Coordinates of C-alpha atoms and ligand atoms in Angstrom, one line a residue:
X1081 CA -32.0 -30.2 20.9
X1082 CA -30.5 -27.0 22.2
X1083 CA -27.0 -27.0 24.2
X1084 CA -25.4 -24.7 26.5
X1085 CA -23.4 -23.6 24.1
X1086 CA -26.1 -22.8 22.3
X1087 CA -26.5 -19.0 23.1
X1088 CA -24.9 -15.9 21.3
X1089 CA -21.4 -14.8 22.6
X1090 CA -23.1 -11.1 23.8
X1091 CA -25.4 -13.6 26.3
X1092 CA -23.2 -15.7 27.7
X1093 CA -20.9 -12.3 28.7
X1094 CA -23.8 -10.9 29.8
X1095 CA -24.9 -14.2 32.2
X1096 CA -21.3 -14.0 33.5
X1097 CA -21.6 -10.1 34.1
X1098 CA -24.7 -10.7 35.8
X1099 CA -23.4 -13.3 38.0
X1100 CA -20.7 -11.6 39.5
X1101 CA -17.9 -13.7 37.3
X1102 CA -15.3 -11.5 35.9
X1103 CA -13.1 -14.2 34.8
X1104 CA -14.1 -18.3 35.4
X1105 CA -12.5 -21.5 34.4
X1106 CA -13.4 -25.1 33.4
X1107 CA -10.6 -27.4 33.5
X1108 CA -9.7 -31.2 33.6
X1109 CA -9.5 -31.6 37.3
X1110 CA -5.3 -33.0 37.5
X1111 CA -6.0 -35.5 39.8
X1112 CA -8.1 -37.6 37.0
X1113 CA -11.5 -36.0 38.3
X1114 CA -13.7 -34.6 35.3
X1115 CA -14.0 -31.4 33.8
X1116 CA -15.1 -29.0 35.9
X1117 CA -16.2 -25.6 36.4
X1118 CA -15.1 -22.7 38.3
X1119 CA -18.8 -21.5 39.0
X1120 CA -22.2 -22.9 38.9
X1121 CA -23.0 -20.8 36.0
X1122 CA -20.4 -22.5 34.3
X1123 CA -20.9 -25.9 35.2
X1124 CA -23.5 -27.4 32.5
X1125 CA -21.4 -25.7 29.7
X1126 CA -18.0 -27.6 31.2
X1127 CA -20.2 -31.0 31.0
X1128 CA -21.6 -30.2 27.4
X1129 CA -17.5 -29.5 26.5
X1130 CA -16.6 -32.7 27.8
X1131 CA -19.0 -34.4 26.8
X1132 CA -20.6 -33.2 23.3
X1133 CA -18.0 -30.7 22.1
X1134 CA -16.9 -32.0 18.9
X1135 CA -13.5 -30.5 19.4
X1136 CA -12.8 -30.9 22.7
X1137 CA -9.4 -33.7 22.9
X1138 CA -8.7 -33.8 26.1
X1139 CA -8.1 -30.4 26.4
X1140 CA -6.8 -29.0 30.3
X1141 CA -8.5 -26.0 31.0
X1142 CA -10.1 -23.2 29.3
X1143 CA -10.5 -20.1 31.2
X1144 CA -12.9 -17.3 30.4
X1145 CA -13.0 -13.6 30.8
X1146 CA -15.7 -10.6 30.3
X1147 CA -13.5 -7.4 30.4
X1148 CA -14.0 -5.5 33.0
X1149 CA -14.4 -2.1 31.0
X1150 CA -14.5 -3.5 27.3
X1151 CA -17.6 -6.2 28.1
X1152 CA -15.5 -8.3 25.8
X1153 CA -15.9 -12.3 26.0
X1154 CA -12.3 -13.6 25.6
X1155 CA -11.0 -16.6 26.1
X1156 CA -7.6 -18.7 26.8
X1157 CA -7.9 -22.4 25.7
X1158 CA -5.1 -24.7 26.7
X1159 CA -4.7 -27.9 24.9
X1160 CA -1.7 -29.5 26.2
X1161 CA 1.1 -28.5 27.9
X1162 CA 3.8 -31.6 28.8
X1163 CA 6.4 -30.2 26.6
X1164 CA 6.0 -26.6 28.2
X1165 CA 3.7 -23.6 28.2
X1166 CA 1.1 -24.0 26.1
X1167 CA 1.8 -21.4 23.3
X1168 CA -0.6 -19.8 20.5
X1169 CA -1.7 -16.6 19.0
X1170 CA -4.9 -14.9 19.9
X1171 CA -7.3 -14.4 17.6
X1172 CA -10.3 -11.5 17.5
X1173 CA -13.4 -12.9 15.4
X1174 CA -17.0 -13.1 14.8
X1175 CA -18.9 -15.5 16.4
X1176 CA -22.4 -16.5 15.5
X1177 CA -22.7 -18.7 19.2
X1178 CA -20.6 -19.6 22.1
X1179 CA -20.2 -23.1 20.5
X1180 CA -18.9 -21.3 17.8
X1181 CA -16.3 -19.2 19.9
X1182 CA -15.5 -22.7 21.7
X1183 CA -14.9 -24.7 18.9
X1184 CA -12.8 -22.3 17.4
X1185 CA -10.2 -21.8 20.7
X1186 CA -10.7 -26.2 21.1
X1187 CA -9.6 -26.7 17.5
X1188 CA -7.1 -24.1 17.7
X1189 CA -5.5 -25.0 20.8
X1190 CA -4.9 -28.7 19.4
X1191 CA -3.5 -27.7 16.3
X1192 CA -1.0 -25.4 18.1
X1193 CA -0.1 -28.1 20.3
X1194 CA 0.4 -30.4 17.0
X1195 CA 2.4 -27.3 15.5
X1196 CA 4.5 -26.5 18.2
X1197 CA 5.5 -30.5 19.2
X1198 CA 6.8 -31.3 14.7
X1199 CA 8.5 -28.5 15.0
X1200 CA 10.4 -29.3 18.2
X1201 CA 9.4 -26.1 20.3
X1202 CA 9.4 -27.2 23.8
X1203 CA 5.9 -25.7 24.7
X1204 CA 2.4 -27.2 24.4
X1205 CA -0.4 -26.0 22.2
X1206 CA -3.1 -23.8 23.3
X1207 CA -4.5 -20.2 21.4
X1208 CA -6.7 -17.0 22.6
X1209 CA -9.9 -16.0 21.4
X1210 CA -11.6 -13.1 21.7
X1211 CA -15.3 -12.6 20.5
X1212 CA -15.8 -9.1 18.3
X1213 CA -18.8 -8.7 18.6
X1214 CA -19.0 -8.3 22.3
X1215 CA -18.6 -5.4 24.2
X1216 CA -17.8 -2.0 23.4
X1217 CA -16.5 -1.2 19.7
X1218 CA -13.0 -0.8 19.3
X1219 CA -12.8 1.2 15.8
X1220 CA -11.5 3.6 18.5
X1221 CA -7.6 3.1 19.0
X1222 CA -8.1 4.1 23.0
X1223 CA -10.7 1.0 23.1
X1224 CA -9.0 -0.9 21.5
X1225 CA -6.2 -1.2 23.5
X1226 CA -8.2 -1.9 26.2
X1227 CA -9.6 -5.1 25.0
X1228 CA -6.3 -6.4 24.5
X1229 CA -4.7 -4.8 28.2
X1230 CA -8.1 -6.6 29.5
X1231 CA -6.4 -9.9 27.6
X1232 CA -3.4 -9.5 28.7
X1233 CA -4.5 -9.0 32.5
X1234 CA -6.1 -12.8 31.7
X1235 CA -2.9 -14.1 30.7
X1236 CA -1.3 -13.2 33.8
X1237 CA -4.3 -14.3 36.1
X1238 CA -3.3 -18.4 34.5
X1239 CA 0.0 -17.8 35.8
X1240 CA 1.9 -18.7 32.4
X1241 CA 0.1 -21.8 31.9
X1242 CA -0.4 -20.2 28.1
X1243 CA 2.3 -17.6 26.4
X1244 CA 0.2 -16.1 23.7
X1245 CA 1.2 -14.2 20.6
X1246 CA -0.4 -12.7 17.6
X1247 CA -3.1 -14.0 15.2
X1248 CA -5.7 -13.0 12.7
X1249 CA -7.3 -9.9 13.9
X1250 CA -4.5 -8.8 16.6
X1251 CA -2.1 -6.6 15.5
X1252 CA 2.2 -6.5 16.5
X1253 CA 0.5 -2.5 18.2
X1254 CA -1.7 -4.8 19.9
X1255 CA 0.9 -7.3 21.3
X1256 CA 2.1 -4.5 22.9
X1257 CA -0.7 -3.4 24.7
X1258 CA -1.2 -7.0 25.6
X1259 CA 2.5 -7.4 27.0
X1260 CA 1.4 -4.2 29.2
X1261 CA -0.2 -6.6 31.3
X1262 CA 1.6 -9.9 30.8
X1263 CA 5.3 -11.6 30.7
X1264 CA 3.6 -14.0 29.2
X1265 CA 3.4 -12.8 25.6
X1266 CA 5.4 -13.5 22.3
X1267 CA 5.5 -11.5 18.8
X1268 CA 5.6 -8.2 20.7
X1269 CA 7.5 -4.9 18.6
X1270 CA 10.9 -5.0 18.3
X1271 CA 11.2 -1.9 20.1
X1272 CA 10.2 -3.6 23.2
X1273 CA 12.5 -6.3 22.1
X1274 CA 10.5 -8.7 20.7
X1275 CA 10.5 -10.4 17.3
X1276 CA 7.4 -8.7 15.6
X1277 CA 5.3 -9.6 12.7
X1278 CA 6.4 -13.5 11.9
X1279 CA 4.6 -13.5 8.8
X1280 CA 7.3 -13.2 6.3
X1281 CA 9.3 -16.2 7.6
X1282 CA 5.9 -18.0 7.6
X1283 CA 5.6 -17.3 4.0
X1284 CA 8.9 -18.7 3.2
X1285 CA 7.9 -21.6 5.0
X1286 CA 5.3 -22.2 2.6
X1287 CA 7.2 -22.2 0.2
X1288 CA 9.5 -24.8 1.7
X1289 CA 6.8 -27.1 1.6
X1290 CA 5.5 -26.5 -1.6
X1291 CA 9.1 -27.0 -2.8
X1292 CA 9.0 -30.4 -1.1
X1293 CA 5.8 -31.3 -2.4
X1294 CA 7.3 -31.2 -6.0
X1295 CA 10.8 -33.0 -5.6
X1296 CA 8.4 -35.5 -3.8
X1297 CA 6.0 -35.8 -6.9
X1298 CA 9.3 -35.6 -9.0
X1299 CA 8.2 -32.4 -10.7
X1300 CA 11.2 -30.5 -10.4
X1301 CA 11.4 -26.7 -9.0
X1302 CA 8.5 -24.0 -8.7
X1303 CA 10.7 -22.2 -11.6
X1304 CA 8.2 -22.3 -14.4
X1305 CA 4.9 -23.7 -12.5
X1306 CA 1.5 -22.0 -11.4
X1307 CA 0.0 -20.8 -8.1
X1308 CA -3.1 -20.1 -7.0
X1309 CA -3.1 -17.8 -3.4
X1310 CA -6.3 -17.8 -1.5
X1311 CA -5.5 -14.3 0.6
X1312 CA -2.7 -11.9 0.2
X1313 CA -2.2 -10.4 3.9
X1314 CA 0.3 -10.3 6.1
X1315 CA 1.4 -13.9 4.7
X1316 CA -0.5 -14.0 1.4
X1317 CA 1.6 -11.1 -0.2
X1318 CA 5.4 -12.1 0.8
X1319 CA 4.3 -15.3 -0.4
X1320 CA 3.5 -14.3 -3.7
X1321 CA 7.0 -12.0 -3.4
X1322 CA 9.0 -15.4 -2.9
X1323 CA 7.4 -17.4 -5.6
X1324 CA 8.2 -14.6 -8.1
X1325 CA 11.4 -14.9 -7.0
X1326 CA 11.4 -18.5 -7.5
X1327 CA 10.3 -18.3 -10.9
X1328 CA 7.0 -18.9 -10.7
X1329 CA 5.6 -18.2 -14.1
X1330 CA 1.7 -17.4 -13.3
X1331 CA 0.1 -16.2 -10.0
X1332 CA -3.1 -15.7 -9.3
X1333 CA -4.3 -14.4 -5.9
X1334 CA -7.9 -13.6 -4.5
X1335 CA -8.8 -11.2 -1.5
X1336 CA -11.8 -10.0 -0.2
X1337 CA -10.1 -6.0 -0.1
X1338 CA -8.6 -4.3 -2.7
X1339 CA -5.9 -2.5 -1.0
X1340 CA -4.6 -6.3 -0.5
X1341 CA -5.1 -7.2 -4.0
X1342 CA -3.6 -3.9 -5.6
X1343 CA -0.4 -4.7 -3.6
X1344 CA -0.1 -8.1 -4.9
X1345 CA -0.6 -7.1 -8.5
X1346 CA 2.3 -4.4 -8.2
X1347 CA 5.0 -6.9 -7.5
X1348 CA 4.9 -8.0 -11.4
X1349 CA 1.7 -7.2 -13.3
X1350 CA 3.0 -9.4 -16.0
X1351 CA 2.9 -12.7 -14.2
X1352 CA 0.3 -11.7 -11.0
X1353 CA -3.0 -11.7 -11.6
X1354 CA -5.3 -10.7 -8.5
X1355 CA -8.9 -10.2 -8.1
X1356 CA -11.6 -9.1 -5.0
X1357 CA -13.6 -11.9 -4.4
X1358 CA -16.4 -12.2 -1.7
X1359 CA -16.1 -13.8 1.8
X1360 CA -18.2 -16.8 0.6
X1361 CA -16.4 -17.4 -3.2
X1362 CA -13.7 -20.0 -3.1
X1363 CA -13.3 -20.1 -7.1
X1364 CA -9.6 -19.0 -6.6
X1365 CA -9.5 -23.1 -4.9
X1366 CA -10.7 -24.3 -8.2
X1367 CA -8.2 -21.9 -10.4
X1368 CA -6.4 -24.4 -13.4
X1369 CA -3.3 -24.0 -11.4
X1370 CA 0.4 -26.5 -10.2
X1371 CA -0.9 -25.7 -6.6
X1372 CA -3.4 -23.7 -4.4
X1373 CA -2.3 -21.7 -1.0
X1374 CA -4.9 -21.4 1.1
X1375 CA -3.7 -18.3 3.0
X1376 CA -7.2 -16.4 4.4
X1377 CA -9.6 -18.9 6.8
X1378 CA -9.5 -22.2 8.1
X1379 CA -12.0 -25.1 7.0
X1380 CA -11.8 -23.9 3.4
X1381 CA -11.5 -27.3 2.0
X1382 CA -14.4 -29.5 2.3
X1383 CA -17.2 -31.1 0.4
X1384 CA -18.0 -28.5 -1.4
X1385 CA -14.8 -27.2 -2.4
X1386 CA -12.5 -30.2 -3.0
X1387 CA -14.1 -31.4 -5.8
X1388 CA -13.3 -28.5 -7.8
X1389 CA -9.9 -28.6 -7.3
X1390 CA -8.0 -28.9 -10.0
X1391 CA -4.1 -28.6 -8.5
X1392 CA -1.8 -31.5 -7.8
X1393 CA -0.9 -29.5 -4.9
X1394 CA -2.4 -28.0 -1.7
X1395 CA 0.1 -26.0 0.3
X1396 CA -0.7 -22.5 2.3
X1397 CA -0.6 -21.2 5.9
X1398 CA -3.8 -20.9 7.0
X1399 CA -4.6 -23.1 10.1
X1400 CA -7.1 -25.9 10.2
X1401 CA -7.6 -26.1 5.9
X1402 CA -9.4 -29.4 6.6
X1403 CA -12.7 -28.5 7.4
X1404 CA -12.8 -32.2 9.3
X1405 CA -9.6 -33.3 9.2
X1406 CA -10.1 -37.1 8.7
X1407 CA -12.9 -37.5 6.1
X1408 CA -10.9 -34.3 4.1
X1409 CA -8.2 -35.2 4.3
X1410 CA -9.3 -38.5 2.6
X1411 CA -11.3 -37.1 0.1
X1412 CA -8.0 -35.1 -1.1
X1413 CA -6.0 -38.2 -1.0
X1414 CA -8.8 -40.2 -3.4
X1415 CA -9.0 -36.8 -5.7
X1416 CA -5.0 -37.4 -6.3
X1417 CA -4.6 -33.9 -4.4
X1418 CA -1.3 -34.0 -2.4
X1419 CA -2.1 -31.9 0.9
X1420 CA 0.7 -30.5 2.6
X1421 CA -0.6 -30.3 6.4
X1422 CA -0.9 -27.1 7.8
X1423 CA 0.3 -27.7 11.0
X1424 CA 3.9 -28.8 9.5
X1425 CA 4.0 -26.2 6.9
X1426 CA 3.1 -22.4 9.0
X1427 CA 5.3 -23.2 11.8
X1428 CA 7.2 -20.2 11.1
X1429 CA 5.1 -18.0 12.8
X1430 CA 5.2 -19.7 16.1
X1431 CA 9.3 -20.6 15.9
X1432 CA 10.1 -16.9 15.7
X1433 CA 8.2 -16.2 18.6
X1434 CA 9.6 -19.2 20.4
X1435 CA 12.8 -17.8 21.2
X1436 CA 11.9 -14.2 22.1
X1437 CA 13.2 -14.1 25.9
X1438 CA 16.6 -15.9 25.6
X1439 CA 17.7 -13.1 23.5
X1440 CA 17.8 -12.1 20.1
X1441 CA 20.6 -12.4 17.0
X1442 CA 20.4 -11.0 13.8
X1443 CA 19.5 -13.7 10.9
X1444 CA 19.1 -16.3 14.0
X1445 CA 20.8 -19.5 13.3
X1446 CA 18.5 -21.4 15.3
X1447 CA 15.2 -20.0 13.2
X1448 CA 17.5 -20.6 9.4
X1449 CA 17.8 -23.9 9.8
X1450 CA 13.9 -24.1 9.7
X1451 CA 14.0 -22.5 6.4
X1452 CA 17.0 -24.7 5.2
X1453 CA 17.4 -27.5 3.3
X1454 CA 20.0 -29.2 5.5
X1455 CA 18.6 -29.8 9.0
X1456 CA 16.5 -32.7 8.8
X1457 CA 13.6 -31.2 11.3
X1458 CA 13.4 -27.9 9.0
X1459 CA 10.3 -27.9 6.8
X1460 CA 12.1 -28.6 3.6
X1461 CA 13.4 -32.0 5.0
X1462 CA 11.0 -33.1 7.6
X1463 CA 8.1 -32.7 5.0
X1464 CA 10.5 -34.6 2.6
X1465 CA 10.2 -37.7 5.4
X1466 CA 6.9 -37.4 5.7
X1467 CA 5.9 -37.6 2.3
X1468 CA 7.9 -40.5 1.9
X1469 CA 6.8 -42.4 4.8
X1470 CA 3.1 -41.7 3.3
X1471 CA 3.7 -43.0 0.4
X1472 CA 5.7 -46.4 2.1
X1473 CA 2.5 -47.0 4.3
X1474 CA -0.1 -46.0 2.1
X1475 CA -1.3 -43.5 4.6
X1476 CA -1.6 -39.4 3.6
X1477 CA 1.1 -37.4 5.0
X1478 CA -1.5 -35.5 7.1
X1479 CA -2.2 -38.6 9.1
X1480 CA 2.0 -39.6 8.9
X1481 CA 2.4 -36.0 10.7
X1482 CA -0.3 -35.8 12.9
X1483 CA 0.9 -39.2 14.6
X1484 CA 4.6 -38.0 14.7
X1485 CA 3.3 -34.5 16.4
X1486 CA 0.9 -36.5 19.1
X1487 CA 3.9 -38.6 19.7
X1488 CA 5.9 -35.7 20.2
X1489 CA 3.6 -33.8 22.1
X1490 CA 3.8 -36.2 24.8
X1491 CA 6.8 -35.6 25.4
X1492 CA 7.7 -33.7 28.9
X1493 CA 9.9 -31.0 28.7
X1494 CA 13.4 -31.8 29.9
X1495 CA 13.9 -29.3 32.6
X1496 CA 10.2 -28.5 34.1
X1497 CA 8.6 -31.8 33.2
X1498 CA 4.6 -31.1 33.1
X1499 CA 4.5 -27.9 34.9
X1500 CA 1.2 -26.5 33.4
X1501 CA -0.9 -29.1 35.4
X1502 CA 0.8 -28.4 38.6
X1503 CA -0.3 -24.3 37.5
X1504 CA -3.6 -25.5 36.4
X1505 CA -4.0 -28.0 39.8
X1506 CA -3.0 -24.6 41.6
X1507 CA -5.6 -22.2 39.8
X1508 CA -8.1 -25.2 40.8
X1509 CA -7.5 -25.0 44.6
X1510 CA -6.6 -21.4 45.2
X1511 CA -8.1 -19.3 42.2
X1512 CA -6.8 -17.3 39.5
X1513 CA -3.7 -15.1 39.9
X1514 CA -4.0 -11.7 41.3
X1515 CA -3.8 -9.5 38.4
X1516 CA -3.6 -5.3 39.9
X1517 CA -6.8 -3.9 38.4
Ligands
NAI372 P1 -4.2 -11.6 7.4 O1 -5.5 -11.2 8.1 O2 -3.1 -10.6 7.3 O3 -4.6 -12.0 5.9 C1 -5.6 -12.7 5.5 C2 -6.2 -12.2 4.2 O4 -7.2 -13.0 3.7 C3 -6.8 -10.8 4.4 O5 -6.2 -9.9 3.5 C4 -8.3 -11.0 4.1 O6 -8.9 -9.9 3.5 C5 -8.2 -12.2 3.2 N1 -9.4 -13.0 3.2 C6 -10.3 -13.3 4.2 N2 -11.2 -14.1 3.8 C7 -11.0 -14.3 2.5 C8 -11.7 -15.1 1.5 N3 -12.8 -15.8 1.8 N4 -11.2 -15.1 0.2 C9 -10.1 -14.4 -0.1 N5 -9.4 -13.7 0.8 C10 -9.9 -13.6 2.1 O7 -3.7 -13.0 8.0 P2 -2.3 -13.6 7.8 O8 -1.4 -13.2 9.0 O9 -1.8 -13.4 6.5 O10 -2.6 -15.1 8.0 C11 -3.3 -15.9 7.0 C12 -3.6 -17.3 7.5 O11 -2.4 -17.9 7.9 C13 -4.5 -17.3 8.8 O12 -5.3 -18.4 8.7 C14 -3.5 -17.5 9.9 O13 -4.1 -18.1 11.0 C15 -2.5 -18.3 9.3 N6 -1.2 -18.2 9.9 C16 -0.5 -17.0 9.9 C17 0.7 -16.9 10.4 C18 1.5 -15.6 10.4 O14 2.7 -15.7 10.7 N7 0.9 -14.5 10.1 C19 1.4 -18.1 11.1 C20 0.6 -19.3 10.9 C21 -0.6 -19.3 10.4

């Protein structure tokens, strides 16, 4: 049976354009009421979220947008927000149906909020999504930054409900184009004084938990062992950088463009070997190998790929590995594969964001003890804890972490309590924010 959600993202911008909607919201009424829309038009999608969407969790709002000159379908999904803003990047994709683009922003949102909560940011989780093939093209650099001045005109209308930041498909240029129209916006340049590209901290972070998932299995150091990197972009390549200099003795990374896998084979031709794959070919998952980094898409491990793995070891930053994070994340477990969640593992990204507007200091104490082995919430240590408490209760350390981050997420933030649902009860009664243009 067909859904609302069932209708390409073009349509559904169209629908909207046609009715007048520039931007529209559904959100969980504050006052315990249900879901509900901003606009008729709206209104069976918002029941079909609540009610069908496999990835809706409660979610507060999600608030819509067809740029006014772009035509583009974007999107800010908040999850959760009682330890703060909800903060995530924003991500500009393909997607085959609206139920596509939704399910993306819901599952994103949650993970964020997961994310954000273990690593003891006080913000909520919530992410930005922005549908590529809608609208105008933007292979033109002047378009381009209209998309994303569009996005960040949407981000101001929600009156900081959501900070956003960068993720796969938005650029640090584009962050700035965004924070053209927003306060409300994280990994802008330097320059401008923000913290920039995050993904070489995130890389190290990976290789904090990877290092953890050793000492826990008592195999010693990554001096010596194999990897197996599944995408060497912005994360992918420093990654492969910081294993050689751990003493990683054989690499071997996949990507679906050469330029990507040229660079990763010039760090050390003797011990990196990298090949172009296709979108669709996950045999770098199945590589004979200590451990696998997953470092492209989400929902790469499932069914159909976990049974050819052949590591002891799953650990890379993509988000949302898990294709369905409870019946995965078992089938892992049974396989004898120890996987490293995500959502405790890439937090790097989102820390150095965290702190952008309470000013900046070179080598940042407060993001090193993250990467250290001393602080017992940095990755190293934390994932140390979990691991061991999975192993005491016979639980895997992606259920141990998921209940420690849903505990933490409920926590309200010391000073503003749960502000985002007094913003979101505000957009509710008297609209969206004025935004200029
Ligand atoms: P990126 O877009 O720079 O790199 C991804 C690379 O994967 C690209 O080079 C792409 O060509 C390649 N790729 C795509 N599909 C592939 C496939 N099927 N097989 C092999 N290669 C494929 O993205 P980035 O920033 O490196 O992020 C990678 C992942 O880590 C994403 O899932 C992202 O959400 C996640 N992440 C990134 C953070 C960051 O700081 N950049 C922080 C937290 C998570």
């Amino acid at each position: 049976m067909s859904s609302p959600a069932d209708i390409s993202c073009p349509e559904l911008a169209e629908r909207m354009r046609a009715a007048g909607l520039v931007r529209a919201f559904m959100v969980r009424d504050p006052d315990g009421g249900a879901f509900v829309a901003s606009d008729p038009l709206l209104e069976p999608l918002a029941t079909w979220v609540e009610r069908e969407a496999p990835d809706f969790a409660d979610h507060e709002g999600i608030f819509l947008q067809v740029g006014p000159a772009s035509g583009t379908l974007q999107g800010a999904f908040v999850h959760r927000t009682c330890r703060g803003q909800a903060a995530g990047g924003v991500r500009y994709w393909q997607y085959d149906s609206v139920a596509d683009f939704l399910a993306d922003g819901l599952r994103l949102a949650r993970g964020m909020t997961h994310k954000n909560a273990l690593a003891g940011l006080w913000w909520g989780g919530g992410k930005g999504v922005m549908a590529r093939n809608t609208g105008r093209r933007v292979e033109d650099p002047a378009t381009r930054r209209v998309v994303y001045e569009e996005y960040g005109a949407l981000v101001t209308a929600i009156r900081g409900c959501y900070v956003t930041a960068e993720d796969v498909g938005t650029s640090v240029a584009d962050m700035a184009a965004v924070f053209s129209r927003t306060r409300f916006a994280t990994c802008i340049p330097p320059e401008l004084g923000g913290s920039g590209n995050p993904s070489v901290p995130t890389a190290l972070g990976v290789v904090r938990g990877m290092e953890a998932a050793l000492e826990h299995l008592g195999l010693g150091t990554l001096a010596g062992r194999s990897v197996a990197v599944q995408g060497l972009g912005h994360v992918g390549e420093p990654l492969v950088r910081f294993l050689l200099e751990c003493g990683v003795e054989r690499i071997v990374g996949a990507d679906i463009g050469p330029g990507p896998v040229a660079r990763a084979r010039a760090l050390d031709p003797d011990r990196v070997e990298a090949r172009v794959t296709e979108l669709d070919d996950p045999s770098i998952l199945f590589e004979e190998v200590d451990i696998v980094a997953p470092c492209a898409t989400g929902a790469v491990l499932g069914p159909a790929t976990i049974p050819g793995i052949r590591a002891r070891i799953v650990c890379g930053a993509a988000n949302n590995q898990l294709a369905d994070p409870e019946s995965d994340d078992r089938l892992l477990a049974e396989r004898g594969v120890l996987y490293m969640p995500d959502f405790l593992v890439n937090r790097m990204g989102i820390v150095q964001c965290a702190d952008e507007d309470v000013g900046t200091l070179p080598d940042d104490p407060r993001i090193v003890r993250h990467l250290g082995r001393e602080d017992e919430q940095g990755i190293f240590r934390l994932s140390l804890e979990i691991l061991g408490e999975a192993r005491r209760s016979g639980r895997t350390p992606h259920a141990v972490a998921l209940e420690l981050a849903e505990r933490r997420s409920l926590e309200r933030h010391p000073l503003w309590g749960h502000r985002g649902l007094e913003i979101i009860r505000a957009i509710l009664r008297d609209g969206f924010a004025e935004t200029g243009r």
